[in-house]
Coordinates of C-alpha atoms in Angstrom, one line a residue:
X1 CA 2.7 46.4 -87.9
X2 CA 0.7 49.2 -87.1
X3 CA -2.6 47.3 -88.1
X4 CA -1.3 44.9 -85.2
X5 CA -1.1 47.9 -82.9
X6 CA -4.9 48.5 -83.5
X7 CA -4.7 45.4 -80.2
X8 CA -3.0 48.2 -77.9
X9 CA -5.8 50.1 -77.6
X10 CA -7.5 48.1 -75.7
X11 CA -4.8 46.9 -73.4
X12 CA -5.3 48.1 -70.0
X13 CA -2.1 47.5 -68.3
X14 CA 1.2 49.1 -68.9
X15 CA 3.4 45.7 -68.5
X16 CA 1.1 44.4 -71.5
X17 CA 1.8 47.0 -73.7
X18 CA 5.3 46.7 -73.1
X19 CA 5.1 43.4 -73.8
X20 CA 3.3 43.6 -76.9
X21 CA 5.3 46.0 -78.6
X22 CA 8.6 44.0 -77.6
X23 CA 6.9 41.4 -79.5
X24 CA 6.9 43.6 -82.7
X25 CA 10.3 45.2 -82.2
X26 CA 11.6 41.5 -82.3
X27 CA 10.1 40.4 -85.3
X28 CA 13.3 41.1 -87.6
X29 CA 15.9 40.9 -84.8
X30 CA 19.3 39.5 -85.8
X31 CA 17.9 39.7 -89.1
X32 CA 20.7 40.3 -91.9
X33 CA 20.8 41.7 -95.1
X34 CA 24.1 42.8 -97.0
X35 CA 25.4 46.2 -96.6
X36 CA 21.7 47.2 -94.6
X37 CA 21.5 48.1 -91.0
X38 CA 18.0 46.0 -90.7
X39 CA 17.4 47.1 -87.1
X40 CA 17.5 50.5 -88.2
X41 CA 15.9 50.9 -91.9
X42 CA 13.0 48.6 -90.6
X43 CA 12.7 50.3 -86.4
X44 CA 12.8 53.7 -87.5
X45 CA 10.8 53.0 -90.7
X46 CA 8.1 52.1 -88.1
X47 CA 8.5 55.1 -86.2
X48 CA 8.4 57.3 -89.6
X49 CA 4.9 55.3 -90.7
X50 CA 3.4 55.3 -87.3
X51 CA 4.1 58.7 -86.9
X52 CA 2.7 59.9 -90.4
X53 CA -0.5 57.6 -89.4
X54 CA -2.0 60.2 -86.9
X55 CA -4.2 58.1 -85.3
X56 CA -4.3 56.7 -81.9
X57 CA -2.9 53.3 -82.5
X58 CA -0.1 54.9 -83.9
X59 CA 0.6 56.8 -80.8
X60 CA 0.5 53.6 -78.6
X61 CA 3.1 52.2 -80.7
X62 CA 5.1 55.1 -80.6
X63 CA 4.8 55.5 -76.5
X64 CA 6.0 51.6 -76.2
X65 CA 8.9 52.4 -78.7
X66 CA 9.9 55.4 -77.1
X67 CA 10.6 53.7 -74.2
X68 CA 11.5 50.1 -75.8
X69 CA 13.3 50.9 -78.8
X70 CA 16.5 48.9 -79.6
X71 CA 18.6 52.3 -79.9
X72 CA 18.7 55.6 -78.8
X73 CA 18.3 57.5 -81.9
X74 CA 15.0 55.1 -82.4
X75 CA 13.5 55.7 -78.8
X76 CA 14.1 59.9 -79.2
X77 CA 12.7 59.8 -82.5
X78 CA 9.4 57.8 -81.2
X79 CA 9.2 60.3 -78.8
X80 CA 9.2 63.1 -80.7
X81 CA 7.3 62.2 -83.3
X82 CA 4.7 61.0 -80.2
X83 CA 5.0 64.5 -78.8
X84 CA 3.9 65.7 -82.2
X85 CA 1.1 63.7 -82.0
X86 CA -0.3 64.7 -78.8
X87 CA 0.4 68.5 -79.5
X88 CA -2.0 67.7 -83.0
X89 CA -4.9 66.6 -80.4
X90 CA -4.5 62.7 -80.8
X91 CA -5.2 60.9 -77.9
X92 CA -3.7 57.4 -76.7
X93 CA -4.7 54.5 -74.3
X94 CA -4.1 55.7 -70.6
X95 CA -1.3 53.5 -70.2
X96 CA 0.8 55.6 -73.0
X97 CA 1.6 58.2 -69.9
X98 CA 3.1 55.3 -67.4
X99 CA 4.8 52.8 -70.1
X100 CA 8.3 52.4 -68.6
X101 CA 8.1 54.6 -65.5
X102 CA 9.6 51.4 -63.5
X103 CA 11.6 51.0 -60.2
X104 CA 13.3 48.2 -59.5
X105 CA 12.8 46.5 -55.9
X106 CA 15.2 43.6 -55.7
X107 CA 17.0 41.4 -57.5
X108 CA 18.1 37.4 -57.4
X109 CA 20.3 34.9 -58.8
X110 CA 19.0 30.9 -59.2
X111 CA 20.3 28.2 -60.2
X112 CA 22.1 25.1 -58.9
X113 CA 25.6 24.1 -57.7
X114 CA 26.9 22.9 -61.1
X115 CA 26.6 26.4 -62.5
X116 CA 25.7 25.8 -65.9
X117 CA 22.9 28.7 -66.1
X118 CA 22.6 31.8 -63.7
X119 CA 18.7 33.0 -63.9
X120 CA 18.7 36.5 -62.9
X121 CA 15.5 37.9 -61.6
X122 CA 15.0 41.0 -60.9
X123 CA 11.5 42.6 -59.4
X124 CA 10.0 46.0 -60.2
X125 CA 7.3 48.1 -60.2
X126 CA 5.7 51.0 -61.8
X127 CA 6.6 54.5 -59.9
X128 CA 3.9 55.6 -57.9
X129 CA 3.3 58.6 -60.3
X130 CA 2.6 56.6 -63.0
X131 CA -1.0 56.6 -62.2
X132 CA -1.1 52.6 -62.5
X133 CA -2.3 50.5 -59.7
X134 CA -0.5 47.5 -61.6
X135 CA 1.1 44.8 -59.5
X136 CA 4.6 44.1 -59.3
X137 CA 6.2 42.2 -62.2
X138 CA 9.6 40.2 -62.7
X139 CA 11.9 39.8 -65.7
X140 CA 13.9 36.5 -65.6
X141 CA 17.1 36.4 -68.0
X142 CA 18.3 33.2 -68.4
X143 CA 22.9 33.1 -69.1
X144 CA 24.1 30.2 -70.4
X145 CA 27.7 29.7 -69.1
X146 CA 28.2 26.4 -71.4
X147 CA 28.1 28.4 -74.3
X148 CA 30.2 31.8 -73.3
X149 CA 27.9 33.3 -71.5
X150 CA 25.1 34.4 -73.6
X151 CA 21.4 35.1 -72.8
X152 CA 19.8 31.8 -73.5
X153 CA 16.4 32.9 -72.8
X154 CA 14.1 35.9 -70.8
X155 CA 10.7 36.5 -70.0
X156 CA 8.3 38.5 -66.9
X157 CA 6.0 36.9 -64.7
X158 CA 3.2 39.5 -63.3
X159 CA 3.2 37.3 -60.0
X160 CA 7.2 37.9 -59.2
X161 CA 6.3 36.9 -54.9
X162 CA 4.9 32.8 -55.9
X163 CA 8.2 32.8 -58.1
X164 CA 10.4 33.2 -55.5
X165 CA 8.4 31.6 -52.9
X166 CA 8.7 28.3 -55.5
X167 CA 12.4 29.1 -55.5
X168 CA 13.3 29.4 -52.0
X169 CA 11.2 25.7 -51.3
X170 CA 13.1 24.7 -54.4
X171 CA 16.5 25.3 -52.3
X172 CA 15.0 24.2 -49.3
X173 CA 14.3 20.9 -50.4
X174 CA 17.4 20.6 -53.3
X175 CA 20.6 20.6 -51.8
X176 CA 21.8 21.1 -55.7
X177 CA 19.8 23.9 -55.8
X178 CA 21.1 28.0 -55.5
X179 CA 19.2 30.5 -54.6
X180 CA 20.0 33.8 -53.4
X181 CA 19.7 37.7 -53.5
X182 CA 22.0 40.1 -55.1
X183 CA 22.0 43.5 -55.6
X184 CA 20.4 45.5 -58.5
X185 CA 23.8 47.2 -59.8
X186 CA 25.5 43.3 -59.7
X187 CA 22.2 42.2 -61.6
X188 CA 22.9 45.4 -64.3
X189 CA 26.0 44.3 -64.6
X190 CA 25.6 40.2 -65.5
X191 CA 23.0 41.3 -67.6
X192 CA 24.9 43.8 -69.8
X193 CA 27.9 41.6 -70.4
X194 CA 25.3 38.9 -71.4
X195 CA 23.2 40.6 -73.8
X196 CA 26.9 42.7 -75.1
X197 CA 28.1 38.6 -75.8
X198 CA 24.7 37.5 -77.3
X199 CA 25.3 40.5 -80.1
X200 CA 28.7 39.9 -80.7
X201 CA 27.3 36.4 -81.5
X202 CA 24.2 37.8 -83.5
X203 CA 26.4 39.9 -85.1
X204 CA 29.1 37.6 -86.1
X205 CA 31.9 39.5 -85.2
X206 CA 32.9 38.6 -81.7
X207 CA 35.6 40.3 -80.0
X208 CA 36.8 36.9 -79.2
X209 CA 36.3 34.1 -81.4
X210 CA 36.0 31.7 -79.0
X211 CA 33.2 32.8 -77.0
X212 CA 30.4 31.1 -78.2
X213 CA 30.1 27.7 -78.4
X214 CA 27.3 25.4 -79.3
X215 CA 25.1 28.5 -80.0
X216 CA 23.9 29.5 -83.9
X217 CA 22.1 32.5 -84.6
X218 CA 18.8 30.4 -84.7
X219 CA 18.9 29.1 -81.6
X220 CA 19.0 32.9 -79.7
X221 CA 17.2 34.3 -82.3
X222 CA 14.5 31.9 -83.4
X223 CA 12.8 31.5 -79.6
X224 CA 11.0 33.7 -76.7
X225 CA 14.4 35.9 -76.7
X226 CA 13.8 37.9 -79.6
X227 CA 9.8 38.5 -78.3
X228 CA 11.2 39.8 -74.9
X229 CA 14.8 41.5 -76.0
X230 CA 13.1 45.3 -76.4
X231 CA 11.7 44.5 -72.8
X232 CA 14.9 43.2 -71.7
X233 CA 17.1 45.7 -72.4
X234 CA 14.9 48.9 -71.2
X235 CA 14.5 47.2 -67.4
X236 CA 18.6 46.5 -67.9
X237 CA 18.8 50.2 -68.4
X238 CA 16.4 51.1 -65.4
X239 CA 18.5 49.2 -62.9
X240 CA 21.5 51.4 -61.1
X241 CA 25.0 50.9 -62.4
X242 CA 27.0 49.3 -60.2
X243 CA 30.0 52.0 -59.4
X244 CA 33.1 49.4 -60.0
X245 CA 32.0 46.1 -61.8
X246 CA 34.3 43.5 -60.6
X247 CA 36.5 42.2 -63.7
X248 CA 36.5 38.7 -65.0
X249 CA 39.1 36.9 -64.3
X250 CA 42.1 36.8 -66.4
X251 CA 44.2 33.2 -66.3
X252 CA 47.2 34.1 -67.6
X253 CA 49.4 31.6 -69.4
X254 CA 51.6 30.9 -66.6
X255 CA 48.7 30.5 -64.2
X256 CA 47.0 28.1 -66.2
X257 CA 50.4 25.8 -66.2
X258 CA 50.9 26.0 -63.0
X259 CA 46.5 24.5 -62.8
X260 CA 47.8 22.0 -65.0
X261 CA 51.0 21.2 -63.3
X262 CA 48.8 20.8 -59.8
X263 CA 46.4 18.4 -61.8
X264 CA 49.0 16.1 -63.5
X265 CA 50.6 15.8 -59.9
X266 CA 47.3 14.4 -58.1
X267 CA 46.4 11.0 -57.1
X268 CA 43.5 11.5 -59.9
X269 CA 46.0 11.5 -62.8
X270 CA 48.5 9.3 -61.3
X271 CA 47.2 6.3 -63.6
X272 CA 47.4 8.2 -66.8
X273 CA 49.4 6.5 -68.8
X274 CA 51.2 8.9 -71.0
X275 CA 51.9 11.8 -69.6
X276 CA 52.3 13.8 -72.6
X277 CA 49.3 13.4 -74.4
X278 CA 47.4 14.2 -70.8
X279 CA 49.4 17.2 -70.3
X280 CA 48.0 18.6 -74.3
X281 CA 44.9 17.5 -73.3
X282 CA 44.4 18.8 -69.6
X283 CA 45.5 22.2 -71.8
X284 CA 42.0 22.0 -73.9
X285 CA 40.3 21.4 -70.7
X286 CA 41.7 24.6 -68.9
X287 CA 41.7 26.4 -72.1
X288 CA 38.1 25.7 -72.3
X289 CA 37.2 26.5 -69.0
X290 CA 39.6 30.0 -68.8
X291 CA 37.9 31.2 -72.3
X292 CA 34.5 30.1 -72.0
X293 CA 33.4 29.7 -68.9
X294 CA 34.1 32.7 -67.3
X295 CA 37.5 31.9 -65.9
X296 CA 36.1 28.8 -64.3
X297 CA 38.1 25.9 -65.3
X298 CA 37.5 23.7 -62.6
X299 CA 33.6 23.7 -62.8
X300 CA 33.0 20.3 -63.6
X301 CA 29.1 19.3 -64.4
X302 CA 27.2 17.0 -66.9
X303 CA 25.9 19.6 -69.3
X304 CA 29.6 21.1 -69.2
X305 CA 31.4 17.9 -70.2
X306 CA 28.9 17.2 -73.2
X307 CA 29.4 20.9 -74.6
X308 CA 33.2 20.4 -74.5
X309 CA 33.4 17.0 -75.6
X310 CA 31.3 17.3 -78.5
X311 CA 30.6 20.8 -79.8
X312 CA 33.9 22.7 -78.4
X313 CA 36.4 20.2 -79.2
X314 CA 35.4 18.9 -82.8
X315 CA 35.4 22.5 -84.1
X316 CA 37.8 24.6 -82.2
X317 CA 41.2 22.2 -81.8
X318 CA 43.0 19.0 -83.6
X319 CA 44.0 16.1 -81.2
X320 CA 46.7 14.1 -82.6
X321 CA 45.1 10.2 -82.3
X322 CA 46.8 9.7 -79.0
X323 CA 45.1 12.3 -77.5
X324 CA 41.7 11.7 -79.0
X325 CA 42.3 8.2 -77.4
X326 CA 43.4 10.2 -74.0
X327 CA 40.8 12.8 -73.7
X328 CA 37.8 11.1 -71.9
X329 CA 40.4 9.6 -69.0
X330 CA 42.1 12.9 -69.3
X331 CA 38.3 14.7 -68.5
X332 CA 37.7 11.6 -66.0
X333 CA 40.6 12.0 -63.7
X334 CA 39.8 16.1 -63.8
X335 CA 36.3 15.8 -62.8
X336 CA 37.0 13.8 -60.2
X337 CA 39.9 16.1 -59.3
X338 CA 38.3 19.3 -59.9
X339 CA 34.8 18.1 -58.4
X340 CA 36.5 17.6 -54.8
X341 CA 38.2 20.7 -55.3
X342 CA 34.8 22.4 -55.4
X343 CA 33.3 20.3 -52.8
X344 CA 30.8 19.1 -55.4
X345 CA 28.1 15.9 -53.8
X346 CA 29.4 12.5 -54.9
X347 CA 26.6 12.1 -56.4
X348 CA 27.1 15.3 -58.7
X349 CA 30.6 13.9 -59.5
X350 CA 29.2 10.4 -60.4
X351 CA 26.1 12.0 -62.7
X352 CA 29.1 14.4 -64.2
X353 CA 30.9 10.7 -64.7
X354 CA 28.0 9.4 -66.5
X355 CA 27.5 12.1 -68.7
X356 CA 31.4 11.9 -69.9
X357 CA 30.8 7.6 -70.8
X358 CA 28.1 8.1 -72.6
X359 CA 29.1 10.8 -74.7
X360 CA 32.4 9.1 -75.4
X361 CA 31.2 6.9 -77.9
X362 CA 30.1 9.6 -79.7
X363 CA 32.9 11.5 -79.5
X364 CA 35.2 8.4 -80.5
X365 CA 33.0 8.3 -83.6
X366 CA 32.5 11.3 -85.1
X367 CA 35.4 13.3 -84.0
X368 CA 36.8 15.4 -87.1
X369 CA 40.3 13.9 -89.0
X370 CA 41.3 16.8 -90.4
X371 CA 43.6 15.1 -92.7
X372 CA 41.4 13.2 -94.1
X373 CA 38.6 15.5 -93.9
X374 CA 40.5 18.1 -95.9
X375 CA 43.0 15.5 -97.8
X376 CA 46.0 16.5 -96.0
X377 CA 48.7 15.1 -94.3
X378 CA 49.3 15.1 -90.5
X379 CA 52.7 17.2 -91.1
X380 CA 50.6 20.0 -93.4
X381 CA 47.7 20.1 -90.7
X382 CA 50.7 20.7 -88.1
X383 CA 52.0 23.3 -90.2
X384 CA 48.7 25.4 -90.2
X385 CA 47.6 24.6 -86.9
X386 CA 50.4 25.2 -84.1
X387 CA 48.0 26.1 -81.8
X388 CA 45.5 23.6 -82.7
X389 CA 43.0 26.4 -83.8
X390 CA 40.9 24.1 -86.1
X391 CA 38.4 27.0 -86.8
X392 CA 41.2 28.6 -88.7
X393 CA 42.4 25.8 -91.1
X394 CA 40.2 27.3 -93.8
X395 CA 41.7 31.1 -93.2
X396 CA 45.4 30.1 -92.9
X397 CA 45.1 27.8 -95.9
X398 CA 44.1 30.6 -98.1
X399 CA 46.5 33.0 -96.9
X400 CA 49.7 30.3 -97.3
X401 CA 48.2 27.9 -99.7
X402 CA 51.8 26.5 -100.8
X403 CA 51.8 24.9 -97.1
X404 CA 49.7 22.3 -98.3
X405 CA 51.6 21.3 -101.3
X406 CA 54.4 18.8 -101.2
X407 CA 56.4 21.6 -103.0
X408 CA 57.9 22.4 -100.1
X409 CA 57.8 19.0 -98.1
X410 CA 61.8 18.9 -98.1
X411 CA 62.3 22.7 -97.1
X412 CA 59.6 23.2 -94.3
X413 CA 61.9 24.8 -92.5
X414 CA 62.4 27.4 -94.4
X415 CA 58.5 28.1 -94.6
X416 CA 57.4 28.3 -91.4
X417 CA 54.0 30.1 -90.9
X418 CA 55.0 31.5 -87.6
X419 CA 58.2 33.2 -88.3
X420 CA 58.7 36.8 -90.3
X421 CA 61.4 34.8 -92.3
X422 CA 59.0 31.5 -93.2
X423 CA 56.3 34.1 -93.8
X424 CA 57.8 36.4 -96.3
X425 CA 59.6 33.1 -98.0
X426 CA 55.9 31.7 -98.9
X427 CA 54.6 34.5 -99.4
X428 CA 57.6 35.8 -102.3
X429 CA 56.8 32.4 -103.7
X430 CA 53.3 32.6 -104.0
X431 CA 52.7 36.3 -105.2
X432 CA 56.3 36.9 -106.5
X433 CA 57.0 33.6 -107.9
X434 CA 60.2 32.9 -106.2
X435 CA 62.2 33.6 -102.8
X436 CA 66.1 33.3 -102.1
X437 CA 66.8 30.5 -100.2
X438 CA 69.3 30.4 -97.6
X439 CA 70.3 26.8 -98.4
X440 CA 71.0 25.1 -102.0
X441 CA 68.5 23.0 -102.2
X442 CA 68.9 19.4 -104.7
X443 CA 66.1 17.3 -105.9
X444 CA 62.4 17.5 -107.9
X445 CA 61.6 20.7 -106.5
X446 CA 64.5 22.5 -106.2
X447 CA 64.7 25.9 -108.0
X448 CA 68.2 25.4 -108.8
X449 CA 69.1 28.5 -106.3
X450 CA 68.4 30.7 -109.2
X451 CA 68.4 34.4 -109.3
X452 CA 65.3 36.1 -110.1
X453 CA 65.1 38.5 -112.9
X454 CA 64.8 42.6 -111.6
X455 CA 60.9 42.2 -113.0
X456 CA 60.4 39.6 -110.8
X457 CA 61.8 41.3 -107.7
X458 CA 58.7 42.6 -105.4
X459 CA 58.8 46.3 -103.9
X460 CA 59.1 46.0 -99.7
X461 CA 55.8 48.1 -100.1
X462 CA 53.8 45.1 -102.2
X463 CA 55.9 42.4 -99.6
X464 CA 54.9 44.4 -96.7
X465 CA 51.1 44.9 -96.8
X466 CA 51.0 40.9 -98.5
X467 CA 52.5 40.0 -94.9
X468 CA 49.9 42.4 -93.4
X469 CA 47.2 40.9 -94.8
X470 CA 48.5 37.2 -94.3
X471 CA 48.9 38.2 -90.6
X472 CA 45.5 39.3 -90.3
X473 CA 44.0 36.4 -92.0
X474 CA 46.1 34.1 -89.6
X475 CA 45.2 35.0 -86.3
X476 CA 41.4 36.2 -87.6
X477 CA 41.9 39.6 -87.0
X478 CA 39.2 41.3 -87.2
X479 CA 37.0 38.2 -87.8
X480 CA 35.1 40.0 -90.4
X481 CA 38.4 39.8 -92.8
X482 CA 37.8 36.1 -93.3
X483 CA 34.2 36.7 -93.3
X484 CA 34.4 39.1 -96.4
X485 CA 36.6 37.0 -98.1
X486 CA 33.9 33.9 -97.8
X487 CA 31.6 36.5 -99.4
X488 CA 33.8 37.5 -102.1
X489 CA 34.6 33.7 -102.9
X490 CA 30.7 32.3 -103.2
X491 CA 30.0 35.7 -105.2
X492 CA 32.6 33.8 -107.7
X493 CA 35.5 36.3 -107.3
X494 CA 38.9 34.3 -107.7
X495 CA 41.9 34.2 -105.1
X496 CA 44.0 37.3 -106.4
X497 CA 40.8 39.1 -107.0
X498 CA 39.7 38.7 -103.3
X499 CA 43.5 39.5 -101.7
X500 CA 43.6 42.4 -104.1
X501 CA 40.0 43.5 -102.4
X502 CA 41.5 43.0 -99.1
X503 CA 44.4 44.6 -99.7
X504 CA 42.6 47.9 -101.0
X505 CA 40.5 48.1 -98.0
X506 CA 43.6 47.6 -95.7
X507 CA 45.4 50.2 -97.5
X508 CA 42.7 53.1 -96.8
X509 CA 42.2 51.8 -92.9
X510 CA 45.2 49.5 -92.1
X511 CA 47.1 51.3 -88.7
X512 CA 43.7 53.4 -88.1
X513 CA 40.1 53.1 -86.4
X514 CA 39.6 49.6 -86.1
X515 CA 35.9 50.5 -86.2
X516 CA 36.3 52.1 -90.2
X517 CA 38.0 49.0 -90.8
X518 CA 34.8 46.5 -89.8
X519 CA 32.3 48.3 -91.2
X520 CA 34.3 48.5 -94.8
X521 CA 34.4 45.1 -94.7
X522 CA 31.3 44.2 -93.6
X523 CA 30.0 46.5 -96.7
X524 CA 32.6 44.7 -99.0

């Protein structure tokens, strides 16, 4: 790295350097390596080398990091240890004095009317006492609103007046086509709730599980984002904060009933044929559109329906066969409903239409049977999936394994998931070895309503943090629970070994910071 940053020296412009050394501060980003903070043993490991170079290339790279680095213990320690430099008579390229002495000028959103990707421009240039007769320069961030609002993509242009000159004849001669300003402190704030969901994703611990969709690590990580992320985030931080950020919209159960209620009502859905299986499946669709796109559910466009259709669906919910038969008229009769409702072109409509035929053979054929898939039956996957969560079939079938067994096929009842009772009855059975049943039960199975033994008899404590823990792992919370159990199971580690790992850490943190609770698992 600082062999590379011999190439500063004899860069001329500040917007280059800046450039430059965001392209080094994103050469391990999003990298991971158990129970290391990569970001910080490799960013300040640069700043520790550079520094202990002395020479002027390692003051250029110390300038761009004190200004770009990706926290703020990494950007004060660049600059002291650049302070240190200068006081020891090392001397720098000129553009070391003006590297990030920017003022923003205005700010844009583009895009068009299906609202699939907001490109947020946003113009600056360097302060007038930066000693830099540099022109002004643009960074464009790219959220993608298909896949929970992430940042897609960014990059600068040095020639920020042609760009939006190209956009305003784009909208001019596009009626699909959105192009308008916005203020600096709205642009701050799209920005930061993109880039804060694009490291919940890189860090695989989303607040919300269901945030990203059709997005993997590689795809943000592996393109022009990581080169321009250092960059990115410094002009984010030079833009005004905007004094009270509107919030995003919350759709309360109720509200999204009475959306479905309005739908099923219309002339659009009057010729579905049964009405249950369009009711669960207008649910996914609103569900979809409340938790992913932004509180949006009636945005209807082509890219939209081929996200849902194909990535959201197959890995976040189970449709009984009547509803996978349902769900493209289902989608049909909304788009058509929800595109009038947004005054959408016909034509948009009809290319939205398209886009939902011809993925629907695709869909037909390579939806997920999770009974099949997993060799269970359809009454099991109901029993673990409620909801209809199919991301957490492999969580909830490790915390209540017995619920896939056809032990207790004539006493599901009495073993329901979803209930304190059914909850503590599997889990007595599974840990303890038996649980007092409230009914005599006859048959193959039946334990003969026997009386377990006083060394058989678990402690409330030992019941108690089991259920804990089986909560946790139920509804995925935190995420990184399940994610340390994966670990401990492809290290080797059996079942009870793993729960009894769990269990430990949940002891010490369990009903304290959150935070403590994470990071001992991420390190577990």
């Amino acid at each position: 790295m600082l062999r590379a940053a011999h190439t500063l020296l004899s860069v001329r412009e500040p917007l280059d350097a800046e450039v430059g050394v965001s392209e080094m501060l994103g050469a391990w980003w999003a990298r991971k390596m158990p129970g290391v903070d990569v970001e910080r043993r490799l960013g300040e490991g640069l700043v520790a080398h550079a520094a202990d170079s002395g020479t002027p290339a390692g003051l250029a790279l110390l300038s761009g990091i004190s200004v770009l680095g990706t926290s703020q213990r990494q950007r004060r320690l660049a600059a002291e240890s650049a302070r240190s430099l200068r006081a020891q008579g090392v001397s720098g390229p000129s553009w070391t004095t003006s590297v990030g002495e920017v003022l923003p000028q205005s700010a844009y959103i583009s895009g068009t009317r299906y609202g699939d990707t907001d490109e947020v421009i946003c113009v600056f240039r360097y302060a007038p006492t930066a000693g830099t007769d540099a022109a002004h320069h643009a960074l464009i961030a790219a959220i993608d609103h298909n896949s929970g609002g992430v940042l897609r993509d960014a990059w600068v242009t040095a020639k920020p007046q042609q760009l939006i000159e190209r956009c305003e004849e784009q909208k001019n001669r596009d009626p699909m086509s959105v192009f308008a300003a916005t203020r600096p402190e709205r642009a701050r704030t799209l920005l930061e709730n993109a880039i804060q969901r694009t490291d919940q994703v890189l860090g695989g611990k989303p607040e919300n599980p269901v945030r990203s969709v059709g997005i993997s690590e590689q795809d943000l990580a592996g393109g022009s984002l990581a080169a321009h992320h250092a960059l990115t985030r410094a002009r984010v931080r030079s833009l005004p904060r905007e004094a009270e950020p509107p919030a995003e919209p919350v759709w309360r159960p109720d509200h999204r009933a009475v959306l479905a209620a309005r739908f099923l009502a219309s002339e659009e859905a009057a010729e579905l044929s049964d009405s249950y299986a369009a009711s669960r499946c207008v649910d996914h669709i609103i569900g979809y559109g409340c938790d992913i796109d932004a509180g949006r559910p009636t945005r209807v466009s082509p890219s939209k329906v081929e996200t849902f259709l194909l990535s959201w669906l197959p890995r976040r919910t189970v449709l009984l066969p009547e509803e996978q038969e349902a769900m493209p008229h289902v989608l049909a009769a909304w788009i058509r409903w929800a595109g009038a409702r947004n005054e959408l072109p016909e034509s948009a409509v009809g290319a939205t239409l398209d886009a939902l035929w011809n993925s629907t053979a695709v869909f037909t054929n390579t939806y997920p049977d999770p009974a099949s898939s997993f060799g269970l039956r359809q009454e099991v996957i109901r029993r673990l999936l409620p909801d209809g969560d199919l991301a957490a079939l492999p969580r909830r079938m490790f915390a209540f394994p017995l619920l896939t067994s056809d032990l207790l096929a004539d006493s599901a009842h009495e073993f329901d998931p979803t209930t304190r009772e059914g909850r503590r009855a599997l889990l007595k059975l599974d840990h303890f070895g038996h649980y007092e049943s409230p009914t005599e039960h006859r048959g193959k199975h039946s334990a003969g309503g026997r009386t377990p033994s006083s060394g058989e008899t678990p402690s409330e404590e030992d019941l108690a943090a089991h259920e804990r823990l089986a909560e946790r792992l139920w509804h995925g919370d935190p995420p990184a629970l399940w994610n340390a159990a994966q670990r401990l199971l492809d290290r080797g580690c059996g079942r009870s070994v793993v729960l009894q790992e769990l269990l430990a850490v949940l002891a010490d943190t369990d009903g304290h910071d959150e935070e403590e609770l994470r990071e001992r698992l991420e390190n577990l």
